[in-house]
Amino acid sequence: MMYWPGNGMNGWGYAFMTSSMLLFWALMIIAIVLLVGRRGGPETSNTQSKQPNPTTPEEILAERFARGEIDDEEYHRRGAILREPGRP
């Protein structure tokens, strides 16, 4: 036996139930996206600010030397070439 008046739930009841279900899931998805976005946001901005991109050729040469890509002889040779007068 149904406890609703009449023969059961009418069209407005189904419409309210459907819209409230859609609203609930939309709010859940938005909350999850915001939580994940806040969790990943500061980490990426901090790593980018800690490691600025080198702008001058001397800085690039120094970074390559620090990483071990070139030895000290090549570092000094290329540094002398970069410091020659008349070089841009």
mmCIF file with all atom_site columns, N, CA and C in Angstrom, residues 1-14 17:
data_model
loop_
_atom_site.group_PDB
_atom_site.id
_atom_site.type_symbol
_atom_site.label_atom_id
_atom_site.label_alt_id
_atom_site.label_comp_id
_atom_site.label_asym_id
_atom_site.label_entity_id
_atom_site.label_seq_id
_atom_site.pdbx_PDB_ins_code
_atom_site.Cartn_x
_atom_site.Cartn_y
_atom_site.Cartn_z
_atom_site.occupancy
_atom_site.B_iso_or_equiv
_atom_site.pdbx_formal_charge
_atom_site.auth_seq_id
_atom_site.auth_comp_id
_atom_site.auth_asym_id
_atom_site.auth_atom_id
_atom_site.pdbx_PDB_model_num
ATOM 1  N N  . MET A 1 1  ? 0.843  -1.179 0.000   1.00 0.00 ? 1  MET A N  1
ATOM 2  C CA . MET A 1 1  ? 0.000  0.000  0.000   1.00 0.00 ? 1  MET A CA 1
ATOM 3  C C  . MET A 1 1  ? 0.888  1.242  0.000   1.00 0.00 ? 1  MET A C  1
ATOM 4  N N  . MET A 1 2  ? 0.584  2.204  -0.844  1.00 0.00 ? 2  MET A N  1
ATOM 5  C CA . MET A 1 2  ? 1.307  3.455  -0.939  1.00 0.00 ? 2  MET A CA 1
ATOM 6  C C  . MET A 1 2  ? 0.777  4.446  0.089   1.00 0.00 ? 2  MET A C  1
ATOM 7  N N  . TYR A 1 3  ? 1.680  5.252  0.616   1.00 0.00 ? 3  TYR A N  1
ATOM 8  C CA . TYR A 1 3  ? 1.273  6.238  1.608   1.00 0.00 ? 3  TYR A CA 1
ATOM 9  C C  . TYR A 1 3  ? 1.207  7.648  1.044   1.00 0.00 ? 3  TYR A C  1
ATOM 10 N N  . TRP A 1 4  ? 1.384  7.796  -0.274  1.00 0.00 ? 4  TRP A N  1
ATOM 11 C CA . TRP A 1 4  ? 1.208  9.088  -0.903  1.00 0.00 ? 4  TRP A CA 1
ATOM 12 C C  . TRP A 1 4  ? -0.258 9.280  -1.255  1.00 0.00 ? 4  TRP A C  1
ATOM 13 N N  . PRO A 1 5  ? -0.674 10.514 -1.307  1.00 0.00 ? 5  PRO A N  1
ATOM 14 C CA . PRO A 1 5  ? -2.077 10.724 -1.695  1.00 0.00 ? 5  PRO A CA 1
ATOM 15 C C  . PRO A 1 5  ? -2.274 10.381 -3.168  1.00 0.00 ? 5  PRO A C  1
ATOM 16 N N  . GLY A 1 6  ? -3.324 9.793  -3.489  1.00 0.00 ? 6  GLY A N  1
ATOM 17 C CA . GLY A 1 6  ? -3.630 9.440  -4.868  1.00 0.00 ? 6  GLY A CA 1
ATOM 18 C C  . GLY A 1 6  ? -2.995 8.099  -5.233  1.00 0.00 ? 6  GLY A C  1
ATOM 19 N N  . ASN A 1 7  ? -2.627 7.951  -6.500  1.00 0.00 ? 7  ASN A N  1
ATOM 20 C CA . ASN A 1 7  ? -2.077 6.694  -6.991  1.00 0.00 ? 7  ASN A CA 1
ATOM 21 C C  . ASN A 1 7  ? -0.553 6.611  -6.916  1.00 0.00 ? 7  ASN A C  1
ATOM 22 N N  . GLY A 1 8  ? 0.067  7.514  -6.254  1.00 0.00 ? 8  GLY A N  1
ATOM 23 C CA . GLY A 1 8  ? 1.524  7.491  -6.160  1.00 0.00 ? 8  GLY A CA 1
ATOM 24 C C  . GLY A 1 8  ? 2.101  8.872  -6.386  1.00 0.00 ? 8  GLY A C  1
ATOM 25 N N  . MET A 1 9  ? 3.387  8.929  -6.655  1.00 0.00 ? 9  MET A N  1
ATOM 26 C CA . MET A 1 9  ? 4.061  10.206 -6.849  1.00 0.00 ? 9  MET A CA 1
ATOM 27 C C  . MET A 1 9  ? 3.709  10.747 -8.240  1.00 0.00 ? 9  MET A C  1
ATOM 28 N N  . ASN A 1 10 ? 3.441  12.035 -8.300  1.00 0.00 ? 10 ASN A N  1
ATOM 29 C CA . ASN A 1 10 ? 3.077  12.645 -9.584  1.00 0.00 ? 10 ASN A CA 1
ATOM 30 C C  . ASN A 1 10 ? 4.325  13.171 -10.290 1.00 0.00 ? 10 ASN A C  1
ATOM 31 N N  . GLY A 1 11 ? 4.156  13.855 -11.390 1.00 0.00 ? 11 GLY A N  1
ATOM 32 C CA . GLY A 1 11 ? 5.261  14.358 -12.192 1.00 0.00 ? 11 GLY A CA 1
ATOM 33 C C  . GLY A 1 11 ? 6.139  15.355 -11.461 1.00 0.00 ? 11 GLY A C  1
ATOM 34 N N  . TRP A 1 12 ? 5.563  16.188 -10.611 1.00 0.00 ? 12 TRP A N  1
ATOM 35 C CA . TRP A 1 12 ? 6.351  17.163 -9.860  1.00 0.00 ? 12 TRP A CA 1
ATOM 36 C C  . TRP A 1 12 ? 7.271  16.458 -8.870  1.00 0.00 ? 12 TRP A C  1
ATOM 37 N N  . GLY A 1 13 ? 6.847  15.396 -8.294  1.00 0.00 ? 13 GLY A N  1
ATOM 38 C CA . GLY A 1 13 ? 7.690  14.645 -7.367  1.00 0.00 ? 13 GLY A CA 1
ATOM 39 C C  . GLY A 1 13 ? 8.897  14.049 -8.074  1.00 0.00 ? 13 GLY A C  1
ATOM 40 N N  . TYR A 1 14 ? 8.667  13.483 -9.257  1.00 0.00 ? 14 TYR A N  1
ATOM 41 C CA . TYR A 1 14 ? 9.773  12.921 -10.036 1.00 0.00 ? 14 TYR A CA 1
ATOM 42 C C  . TYR A 1 14 ? 10.733 14.016 -10.491 1.00 0.00 ? 14 TYR A C  1
ATOM 43 N N  . MET A 1 17 ? 12.785 15.128 -7.453  1.00 0.00 ? 17 MET A N  1
ATOM 44 C CA . MET A 1 17 ? 13.742 14.099 -7.082  1.00 0.00 ? 17 MET A CA 1
ATOM 45 C C  . MET A 1 17 ? 14.912 14.066 -8.078  1.00 0.00 ? 17 MET A C  1
#
